[in-house]
Amino acid sequence: MKPYPFTAVVGMPDLRLALVLSSISPAVGGVLVRGEKGTAKSTMVRALAGLLPSVDVVDGCRFSCDPESPDPGCPDGPHEGAAAAHRRPARLVELPVGAAEDRVIGSLNLERALAEGVTDYQPGLLAAAHRGLLYVDEVNLLHDHLVDALLDAAAMGRATVEREGVSVSHAARFVLIGTMNPEEGELRPQLLDRFGLTVEVASSRDPEQRVQVVRRRLAYEADPDGFAAEYAASDAELAEDIQAAQRLLPSVKLPDDALRQIAEVCASFEVDGMRADIVTARTAVAHAAWAGRDEVSTEDIRVAARLALPHRRRRNPFDAPGISEEQLDQALQDAQPDEPGPPEGPDDGPDGPDDDGPGSGSTPPPSAEGGPGGEPRQGDPGGQPGGDRRHGMVERAGKAFRARAFEVKGTGEGERGRRSRAITDNGRTIGVQPSSVREGRPHLVATVRAAAPHQRARGRDGGGLRVRKPDLRFARREGREGNLVLFCVDASGSMGARARMREVKTAVLSLLLDAYQRRDKVGLVTFRGTGAELALPPTISVDAAASRLDELPTGGRTPLAEGLMEAARVLRVEGIRDPRRRPLLIVVTDGRATSGADAVARARAAAGLLDGVTSVVMDCESGKMRLGLAADLATHLGADHVPLTEVAADALTGVVRARTSGRAA
């Protein structure tokens, strides 16, 4: 069955352009496609492979070497002289989310290296994608070390495997395309920066366009080959245009004035590092070639900046990507080379005509209703402080700070992360174990030590070491794991004082940022009035949790028991879904229980449902007269009791210093 035609996809001009520019110039660094589910991200990427020109490869080369310019370091080489070659279509290689590192970058056969003294390299997906497309669906769900390896290969054009002192390297030049749904979690900013371009896609709200999408999809499913034939001519024409742009690309000029504009734009948006400037320049050159020009223009730079800069403006995981079109236009205008203008008139000052009207380029002053252009200031929904009072008071969080680190007790075997101790695939070696216990990378020294006593019995005659499977030993490594951090937040009236709730939300936001940095899943349970609700099911999207927290209203009684029971239910269900990820419960409350009969007794009983769960009670009680109810709850939960003022790492340091100095005195 033929893939869906590229030119049959309805709408999404930015994604279409970004994919084409990356195909023209793979040095751009690939494309990250962000968007909600069901927006044809995968369909368009798979269709792109059919537009790429076929490639000539050396016969028998597993690394797709070009016969005209073979890789001198190819593990299957050297390819000297007029090597036999054949032509094949450009490949689209898809990387599954659960792929292991050896499957991605390749692996060395350590047993053959020990027994036969040869380097037997098994190529991975990066080798298969050389001179083609590498597509990673749900790239935000990949382990960070795999994303690092992908982006390193895409940037350097080579993949390297180093293991037990043996190093193998091969060419790996490909167009990297990743897709992700932001609702399922974000990539770290430093990984986002490694993607050349980014595009936000969303489903159309135009009924006519939606009808057209459905009609074409149904027609394709009814007759895939016939539908593809209808668009074969338009796809072929687009493929020819891409090849023409590829031929023109080396001759496109990037003048100094254009480089100055690029530098001015990147500086005005305060992006970190120089990668933004380089990617913008490469994209502008590719766009000029696509437009058939031999020199980069301001329009090329404008298009390149719109695609290359939005994801590089994020300062923390809670920032939304994007750039201001007005700021971009102003930066381009400021960087324009000076040109002689008409002589000054009697009413013209040294800076030009005295004109504050529309089109003068001046920024409109903030209106009385909020920010520039009358938009409400961030943090004041509807322009009114305090938010929507129909469902309770809403108080915004302040600026996040570096939070104190909390760990789950014991040693786990969960997903790789940075919070709690765990037995993982990386980390420091704490022992070795036989192959019957664990599979993975053999431990070289332990394997040699196990095989050495048997060499005489195995008839070794001076050749390589004779290794059998029972000799293999595997490293037992201790590292860090990510956990499920479940916040159970009291949103009752006793928490409703604006100053207190602002402090609470700021502390929880800081803990969310800490969870993001430690690769945790997070969930949010809130309780107020007469019950509790799961405001956010466990997810790796900490920005979604931050958004729910920011909109959290307060008011009503305190159903503490219901909150704890809902937290126990969520942890029980999540334990079935993801049993390897150990939980950390953070209860944010002043300890009061005022909803229903025997509220305090029921809360104590509910605490028993959380027996064995590592818990922290964040005590929000303030003032001179304190009841100590949160400390009592911590005792029943077997939890750490942490006052709200000691959540910050700096505050904890101060407490430790004060206690240490007191003992010394």
XYZ file of C-alpha atoms in Angstrom:
665
model
C 0.000 0.000 0.000
C 1.435 3.356 -1.036
C 1.859 6.044 1.627
C -0.425 9.063 1.789
C 0.739 11.670 -0.787
C 2.551 14.706 0.587
C 0.675 17.190 -1.578
C -2.683 15.679 -0.530
C -2.291 16.871 3.063
C -4.635 19.792 3.722
C -3.286 22.982 5.311
C -0.265 23.214 7.650
C 1.903 25.467 5.421
C 4.554 26.053 8.131
C 5.117 22.333 8.647
C 5.216 21.755 4.911
C 7.839 24.500 4.480
C 9.983 23.345 7.426
C 10.120 19.782 6.111
C 11.017 20.963 2.612
C 13.800 23.269 3.862
C 15.278 20.468 5.990
C 15.240 18.201 2.943
C 17.036 20.839 0.873
C 19.677 21.399 3.561
C 20.037 18.603 6.164
C 22.629 20.811 7.909
C 19.705 22.870 9.251
C 19.394 20.237 11.981
C 15.992 18.685 11.455
C 12.486 19.598 12.547
C 10.579 19.195 15.796
C 6.820 19.067 15.208
C 4.740 19.960 18.259
C 1.006 19.470 18.227
C -2.059 17.813 19.616
C -3.012 14.282 18.665
C -4.697 13.647 15.317
C -3.116 16.504 13.364
C -1.468 14.390 10.628
C 2.075 14.940 11.957
C 3.155 11.351 11.282
C 1.292 11.212 7.961
C 3.144 14.205 6.581
C 6.555 13.022 7.761
C 6.112 9.571 6.202
C 4.940 11.149 2.964
C 8.091 13.277 2.793
C 10.293 10.233 2.184
C 8.712 9.727 -1.232
C 9.882 13.175 -2.343
C 13.569 12.626 -1.674
C 15.806 11.642 -4.597
C 17.171 8.105 -4.821
C 20.779 7.551 -3.710
C 23.690 5.525 -5.124
C 25.274 3.196 -2.549
C 28.265 0.850 -2.619
C 27.284 -2.795 -3.004
C 27.536 -4.723 0.253
C 28.104 -1.620 2.401
C 25.862 -1.646 5.475
C 26.474 2.077 5.949
C 25.193 3.319 2.559
C 28.478 4.845 1.420
C 28.348 7.047 -1.670
C 30.481 5.441 -4.416
C 31.556 8.909 -5.598
C 32.758 9.910 -2.124
C 32.952 6.917 0.228
C 33.558 7.403 3.939
C 37.279 6.723 4.553
C 36.454 5.528 8.064
C 33.622 3.200 7.049
C 33.735 -0.040 9.115
C 32.911 -1.985 5.921
C 35.625 -0.188 3.954
C 37.898 0.797 2.504
C 35.940 1.235 -0.732
C 38.781 1.883 -3.140
C 38.646 2.302 -6.889
C 35.446 1.978 -8.887
C 33.398 0.029 -6.351
C 30.256 -1.654 -7.629
C 27.165 0.340 -6.749
C 23.404 0.325 -7.079
C 20.633 2.915 -6.759
C 17.885 2.699 -4.149
C 15.214 5.042 -2.749
C 16.080 7.219 0.240
C 15.117 5.434 3.445
C 12.700 6.488 6.139
C 13.883 4.890 9.381
C 11.507 5.017 12.337
C 12.896 4.848 15.852
C 10.534 3.192 18.348
C 10.100 4.810 21.774
C 11.262 1.675 23.594
C 14.466 1.186 21.584
C 17.620 0.365 23.548
C 20.847 2.348 23.121
C 22.599 -0.537 21.335
C 19.742 -0.722 18.820
C 20.016 3.005 18.100
C 23.758 3.606 17.756
C 24.934 0.028 17.183
C 26.980 -2.295 19.342
C 30.258 -4.166 19.514
C 30.230 -7.948 19.911
C 32.383 -8.258 23.024
C 32.351 -12.073 22.992
C 33.907 -12.188 19.496
C 36.390 -9.480 20.466
C 37.576 -11.605 23.414
C 37.477 -14.995 21.689
C 38.669 -14.128 18.190
C 40.399 -10.792 18.608
C 38.231 -9.094 15.951
C 36.066 -5.981 16.084
C 32.586 -7.078 15.081
C 30.399 -3.972 14.859
C 26.656 -4.397 14.415
C 25.210 -1.172 12.928
C 22.137 0.417 14.463
C 19.334 2.647 13.290
C 21.635 5.648 12.812
C 23.584 3.728 10.172
C 20.359 2.664 8.446
C 19.197 6.306 8.305
C 22.410 7.624 6.679
C 21.523 9.733 3.594
C 17.818 9.450 4.413
C 15.244 10.378 7.069
C 15.225 9.402 10.730
C 11.772 9.787 12.224
C 11.181 9.721 15.990
C 7.528 9.728 16.980
C 6.848 10.910 20.565
C 10.449 12.093 20.887
C 9.624 13.639 24.270
C 9.030 10.131 25.670
C 12.521 8.897 24.749
C 15.154 8.632 27.445
C 17.328 11.732 27.543
C 20.547 9.815 26.799
C 19.007 8.482 23.565
C 17.882 11.954 22.524
C 21.419 13.214 23.241
C 22.894 10.472 21.040
C 20.477 11.254 18.194
C 21.104 14.975 18.278
C 24.875 14.540 18.564
C 24.889 12.349 15.455
C 22.611 14.765 13.590
C 24.869 17.720 14.457
C 28.230 16.006 13.822
C 27.209 13.808 10.899
C 28.868 10.796 12.558
C 27.933 8.152 15.099
C 30.552 6.711 17.436
C 30.385 3.611 19.612
C 32.976 3.287 22.352
C 32.974 0.204 24.523
C 35.657 -1.387 26.667
C 38.395 0.634 24.974
C 37.271 -0.153 21.410
C 35.970 2.713 19.253
C 34.077 2.493 15.960
C 32.790 5.482 13.993
C 30.769 5.831 10.811
C 29.000 8.542 8.814
C 25.419 9.319 9.889
C 24.043 12.256 7.929
C 20.274 12.285 7.900
C 17.267 14.562 8.224
C 16.083 14.216 11.811
C 12.355 14.734 12.349
C 10.704 14.400 15.735
C 7.048 14.723 16.652
C 5.560 15.217 20.089
C 2.355 16.035 21.912
C 3.139 18.723 24.535
C 0.359 17.343 26.746
C 2.567 14.301 27.384
C 5.550 16.306 28.586
C 8.203 18.655 27.265
C 11.774 18.161 26.155
C 14.429 19.852 28.232
C 15.423 23.303 26.877
C 18.957 22.132 26.073
C 17.527 19.298 23.960
C 15.005 21.589 22.314
C 17.876 23.851 21.277
C 19.520 20.995 19.384
C 16.609 20.726 16.934
C 17.098 23.113 14.035
C 13.489 24.135 13.426
C 10.230 23.771 15.289
C 6.627 24.014 14.129
C 3.407 24.164 16.148
C 0.500 22.396 14.463
C -3.174 22.318 15.428
C -6.307 20.990 13.822
C -8.239 23.495 11.760
C -11.393 25.064 13.199
C -12.698 25.840 9.699
C -15.574 23.404 8.939
C -14.890 23.460 5.197
C -11.252 22.521 5.681
C -12.182 19.759 8.128
C -14.652 18.356 5.587
C -11.892 18.323 2.975
C -9.549 16.461 5.347
C -12.131 13.771 6.078
C -13.121 13.392 2.415
C -9.516 12.872 1.309
C -8.761 10.456 4.118
C -11.795 8.306 3.367
C -10.907 8.291 -0.331
C -7.372 7.153 0.476
C -8.557 4.338 2.740
C -11.035 3.146 0.087
C -8.411 2.981 -2.691
C -4.841 3.832 -1.556
C -3.182 3.193 -4.923
C -5.812 5.075 -6.923
C -5.733 8.019 -4.512
C -1.918 8.165 -4.654
C -2.068 8.129 -8.468
C -4.209 11.288 -8.430
C -1.439 13.193 -6.643
C 1.533 11.504 -8.308
C 2.085 14.411 -10.709
C 2.004 17.084 -7.991
C 4.315 15.023 -5.764
C 6.727 14.532 -8.685
C 6.722 18.271 -9.428
C 7.467 19.066 -5.785
C 10.294 16.495 -5.754
C 11.825 18.148 -8.837
C 11.629 21.563 -7.138
C 13.444 20.171 -4.085
C 16.215 18.730 -6.257
C 16.552 22.024 -8.122
C 16.905 23.869 -4.811
C 19.525 21.344 -3.654
C 21.560 22.029 -6.799
C 21.273 25.794 -6.305
C 22.079 25.700 -2.573
C 25.928 25.759 -2.820
C 25.861 28.919 -4.946
C 23.545 30.976 -2.693
C 25.384 33.970 -1.193
C 24.994 35.147 2.396
C 26.203 38.786 2.434
C 27.490 40.578 5.512
C 24.359 42.744 5.729
C 22.198 39.617 5.950
C 24.456 38.148 8.630
C 24.141 41.377 10.609
C 20.355 41.148 10.386
C 20.461 37.568 11.662
C 22.687 38.559 14.566
C 20.420 41.514 15.392
C 17.318 39.306 15.415
C 18.876 36.611 17.618
C 20.252 39.204 20.033
C 16.904 41.002 20.277
C 15.173 37.753 21.291
C 17.914 37.037 23.864
C 18.475 33.433 22.792
C 21.294 31.552 24.499
C 24.443 30.561 22.648
C 25.277 30.848 18.961
C 23.393 27.846 17.600
C 20.349 30.024 16.872
C 22.410 32.326 14.633
C 23.940 29.402 12.732
C 20.634 27.590 12.230
C 18.883 30.785 11.156
C 21.629 31.476 8.604
C 21.464 27.951 7.174
C 17.676 28.073 7.001
C 17.704 31.464 5.282
C 20.127 30.117 2.648
C 17.899 27.062 2.103
C 14.816 29.289 1.756
C 16.576 31.482 -0.787
C 17.450 28.364 -2.816
C 13.837 27.174 -2.519
C 12.662 30.539 -3.856
C 15.168 30.340 -6.746
C 17.338 33.241 -5.550
C 21.117 33.255 -5.448
C 21.361 35.691 -2.521
C 19.696 35.765 0.909
C 17.083 38.512 1.374
C 15.291 39.983 4.388
C 12.249 37.834 3.646
C 14.405 34.699 3.817
C 15.673 35.772 7.243
C 12.137 36.526 8.434
C 10.936 33.044 7.472
C 14.025 31.405 8.977
C 13.635 33.251 12.296
C 9.973 32.230 12.572
C 10.996 28.586 12.335
C 14.335 28.598 14.180
C 13.753 30.835 17.218
C 10.438 30.045 18.992
C 11.667 26.996 20.929
C 14.925 28.713 21.857
C 13.197 31.440 23.842
C 12.069 29.125 26.651
C 13.776 29.838 29.962
C 11.987 27.161 32.013
C 9.572 24.278 31.291
C 6.559 26.450 32.092
C 7.226 28.956 29.302
C 5.248 28.600 26.084
C 7.334 28.701 22.875
C 6.733 31.519 20.431
C 8.019 34.827 19.131
C 6.466 38.223 18.592
C 5.972 39.126 14.929
C 6.171 42.832 15.830
C 9.494 42.346 17.633
C 10.819 40.352 14.675
C 9.853 43.070 12.213
C 11.408 45.740 14.430
C 14.671 43.794 14.760
C 14.885 43.303 10.994
C 14.182 46.992 10.433
C 16.815 48.066 12.975
C 19.429 45.917 11.237
C 18.750 47.273 7.757
C 21.837 48.969 6.261
C 21.650 52.756 6.323
C 20.550 54.282 3.055
C 20.690 57.964 2.069
C 17.249 59.476 2.480
C 15.577 62.746 1.394
C 16.854 65.990 2.907
C 15.402 66.968 6.237
C 12.399 69.281 6.156
C 11.714 72.151 8.541
C 9.589 69.912 10.802
C 11.987 66.972 10.774
C 14.130 66.433 13.809
C 17.422 64.557 13.859
C 15.543 61.258 14.114
C 13.227 61.882 11.163
C 9.690 63.226 10.837
C 7.785 63.897 14.023
C 5.103 61.289 13.462
C 3.550 59.092 16.109
C 0.742 57.808 13.938
C 0.088 54.286 12.744
C 2.970 52.695 10.867
C 5.611 54.781 12.607
C 7.069 51.662 14.205
C 6.535 52.940 17.754
C 5.198 50.578 20.390
C 1.740 51.543 21.696
C 1.794 52.535 25.365
C 0.258 50.170 27.888
C -3.455 50.820 28.236
C -5.332 51.169 31.483
C -6.739 47.688 30.922
C -3.408 45.861 31.100
C -0.346 45.359 28.893
C 0.467 46.637 25.396
C -2.492 46.696 23.089
C -4.950 46.415 25.984
C -4.196 42.755 26.684
C -4.559 41.685 30.316
C -1.301 41.338 32.180
C -0.073 37.820 32.825
C -1.426 36.502 36.097
C -4.601 38.666 36.049
C -7.281 36.716 34.151
C -9.808 39.024 32.656
C -7.711 41.957 33.861
C -9.015 41.459 37.394
C -6.698 40.546 40.276
C -7.849 37.532 42.187
C -9.174 35.685 39.139
C -12.634 34.148 38.768
C -14.477 34.384 42.083
C -17.481 32.378 40.907
C -15.711 29.156 41.893
C -13.580 30.514 44.724
C -10.616 32.813 45.034
C -7.723 32.264 42.607
C -4.276 33.436 43.674
C -1.268 33.160 41.336
C 2.046 31.582 42.224
C 5.166 33.682 42.588
C 8.578 33.043 41.054
C 9.853 29.488 41.540
C 12.925 28.912 43.673
C 15.383 26.013 44.077
C 13.510 23.491 46.191
C 14.738 21.095 48.812
C 15.330 17.567 47.504
C 13.117 14.724 48.754
C 13.839 11.048 48.079
C 11.879 7.809 48.207
C 13.235 5.493 50.869
C 15.128 2.340 49.909
C 16.528 1.271 46.527
C 14.293 0.807 43.509
C 14.569 -0.458 39.939
C 12.457 2.151 38.184
C 12.827 4.422 35.193
C 16.096 6.294 34.810
C 15.963 9.681 36.525
C 17.642 11.827 39.167
C 15.673 11.516 42.404
C 16.033 8.255 44.354
C 18.578 5.451 44.571
C 17.970 2.590 42.150
C 19.575 -0.295 40.300
C 19.892 0.989 36.737
C 21.709 0.344 33.462
C 24.172 3.146 34.153
C 25.800 4.624 37.212
C 28.577 3.368 39.452
C 29.358 -0.349 39.477
C 28.594 -1.929 42.846
C 29.089 -5.584 41.876
C 28.836 -8.206 39.154
C 26.358 -11.013 38.506
C 26.213 -14.030 36.163
C 24.347 -14.086 32.858
C 21.561 -16.179 34.381
C 20.595 -13.185 36.531
C 20.803 -10.285 34.118
C 21.345 -9.572 30.454
C 22.977 -6.434 29.043
C 26.566 -5.305 28.586
C 29.139 -7.793 29.911
C 31.672 -6.654 32.484
C 35.018 -7.169 30.757
C 37.333 -7.766 33.747
C 34.889 -10.042 35.581
C 34.230 -12.040 32.391
C 37.949 -12.569 31.719
C 38.473 -13.546 35.355
C 35.666 -16.129 35.150
C 36.942 -17.621 31.863
C 40.665 -17.701 32.725
C 40.702 -20.861 34.932
C 39.101 -22.938 32.152
C 41.497 -22.159 29.282
C 43.657 -25.323 29.673
C 40.583 -27.582 29.810
C 39.199 -25.905 26.700
C 42.392 -26.621 24.753
C 43.584 -23.046 24.283
C 46.749 -23.103 22.172
C 47.881 -19.501 22.359
C 45.028 -17.992 20.327
C 42.288 -15.762 21.619
C 40.590 -16.257 24.950
C 37.979 -19.018 24.792
C 34.779 -17.673 26.346
C 31.578 -19.585 26.992
C 28.204 -18.132 27.882
C 28.416 -19.234 31.546
C 31.602 -17.144 31.843
C 29.818 -13.873 31.072
C 29.453 -11.494 33.990
C 27.297 -8.382 33.980
C 27.786 -5.221 35.977
C 25.354 -4.357 38.730
C 25.114 -0.585 38.716
C 23.526 1.874 41.114
C 22.198 5.137 39.766
C 19.108 7.295 40.174
C 15.500 6.751 39.192
C 12.537 9.003 38.476
C 9.512 8.656 40.734
C 5.824 9.455 40.749
C 5.420 12.653 42.769
C 1.765 13.033 43.767
C 0.742 16.379 45.234
C -2.286 16.339 47.538
C -3.131 20.030 47.980
C -5.525 21.528 50.518
C -7.593 24.199 48.710
C -10.081 24.884 51.494
C -11.039 28.193 53.029
C -8.429 27.893 55.773
C -5.831 28.150 53.013
C -7.591 31.054 51.321
C -5.597 33.921 52.771
C -4.033 35.473 49.661
C -0.526 35.757 51.063
C -0.567 32.163 52.335
C -1.985 30.623 49.156
C 0.526 32.526 47.061
C 3.334 31.086 49.184
C 1.831 27.585 48.924
C 1.503 27.732 45.149
C 5.024 29.116 44.823
C 6.412 26.263 46.910
C 4.487 23.620 44.941
C 5.550 25.240 41.646
C 9.162 25.048 42.819
C 8.724 21.366 43.674
C 7.199 20.820 40.222
C 10.264 22.400 38.639
C 12.417 20.104 40.759
C 10.339 17.109 39.574
C 10.874 18.196 35.959
C 14.626 18.338 36.457
C 14.638 14.916 38.136
C 12.579 13.217 35.345
C 9.569 12.414 37.539
C 5.936 11.829 36.705
C 3.631 14.180 38.590
C -0.026 14.148 39.598
C -2.274 16.599 41.426
C -5.097 15.830 43.875
C -6.995 18.739 45.427
C -9.581 18.780 48.200
C -12.004 21.484 49.301
C -15.696 21.815 50.214
C -17.077 18.306 50.645
C -14.785 16.182 48.488
C -11.558 15.632 46.575
C -10.775 15.403 42.881
C -7.937 14.264 40.681
C -7.070 17.608 39.080
C -4.310 16.061 36.959
C -3.767 12.320 36.386
C -0.119 11.201 36.680
C 1.834 12.520 33.699
C 5.338 13.611 32.718
C 3.933 16.989 31.639
C 4.902 19.195 34.575
C 3.813 22.304 32.691
C 0.268 20.895 32.638
C 0.482 20.453 36.412
C 1.742 24.023 36.787
C -1.190 25.292 34.723
C -3.737 23.397 36.844
C -2.079 24.628 40.017
C -2.144 28.240 38.854
C -5.903 28.082 38.218
C -6.672 26.306 41.496
C -9.388 28.183 43.473
C -9.744 28.085 47.260
C -12.713 28.127 49.603
C -15.044 25.936 51.654
C -14.453 23.336 54.327
C -11.487 20.972 54.636
C -12.261 17.349 53.631
C -8.803 16.050 54.612
C -9.950 12.426 54.817
C -11.371 12.539 51.294
C -8.138 14.040 49.996
C -6.032 11.276 51.523
C -8.385 8.562 50.294
C -8.286 9.950 46.756
C -4.487 10.055 46.917
C -4.445 6.410 48.058
C -6.753 5.439 45.202
C -4.594 7.215 42.594
C -1.416 5.574 43.907
C -3.071 2.141 43.907
C -4.220 2.473 40.289
C -0.914 3.922 39.122
C 0.926 1.104 40.906
C -0.883 -1.339 38.619
C -0.198 0.703 35.483
C 3.457 1.489 36.214
C 4.658 -0.829 38.994
C 8.367 0.026 38.629
C 7.902 3.723 39.401
C 7.880 4.231 43.156
C 5.664 6.997 44.581
C 6.408 10.056 46.678
C 3.354 11.700 48.262
C 3.527 15.390 49.169
C 0.549 16.528 51.272
C 0.204 20.312 51.332
C -2.059 21.342 54.221
C -2.326 23.092 57.573
C -3.669 19.823 59.033
C -7.215 20.987 59.741
C -10.096 18.571 59.045
C -13.485 20.272 59.194
C -15.742 18.515 56.679
C -18.310 16.023 57.956
C -18.776 14.205 61.246
C -15.663 12.828 62.945
C -13.522 14.579 60.332
C -10.319 14.237 62.351
C -10.868 10.534 63.122
C -11.643 9.773 59.479
C -8.510 11.612 58.382
C -6.401 9.494 60.735
C -8.042 6.356 59.407
C -7.405 7.467 55.825
C -3.748 7.944 56.658
C -3.566 4.203 57.304
C -4.354 3.575 53.614
C -1.014 5.161 52.751
C 1.089 2.895 54.946
C 4.442 2.188 53.308
C 4.295 5.187 50.952
C 7.137 7.672 51.355
C 5.340 10.887 52.274
C 6.062 14.510 53.095
C 3.645 16.811 54.906
C 4.258 20.412 53.901
C 2.936 22.396 56.868
C 1.204 25.595 55.751
C 0.165 26.777 59.215
C 1.439 30.234 60.038
C 1.115 32.833 62.766
C 2.043 32.877 66.430
C -0.788 30.590 67.597
C -0.285 27.204 65.944
C -2.231 24.014 66.570
C 0.404 21.592 65.256
C -2.186 19.561 63.349
C 0.046 19.069 60.303
C 2.787 17.614 62.507
C 0.205 15.236 64.013
C -0.843 14.172 60.492
C 2.798 13.555 59.592
C 3.095 11.245 62.584
C 0.086 9.167 61.481
C 1.432 9.003 57.909
C 4.976 8.185 59.008
C 5.952 11.199 56.896
C 8.567 13.912 57.081
C 7.150 17.134 58.520
C 8.436 20.174 56.629
C 7.240 23.714 57.391
C 6.410 25.784 54.341
C 9.292 28.134 55.109
C 11.800 25.259 54.879
C 10.861 23.994 51.398
C 13.477 26.192 49.750
C 16.957 24.660 49.565
C 18.513 27.904 50.822
C 16.250 27.866 53.881
C 17.267 24.279 54.671
C 20.933 25.258 54.405
C 20.313 28.076 56.857
C 18.649 25.738 59.348
C 21.535 23.261 59.167
C 24.101 26.017 59.637
C 22.225 27.429 62.624
C 22.005 24.019 64.310
C 25.651 23.252 63.557
C 26.849 26.565 64.962
C 24.654 26.042 68.056
C 26.290 22.671 68.767
C 29.740 24.137 68.270
C 28.979 26.868 70.799
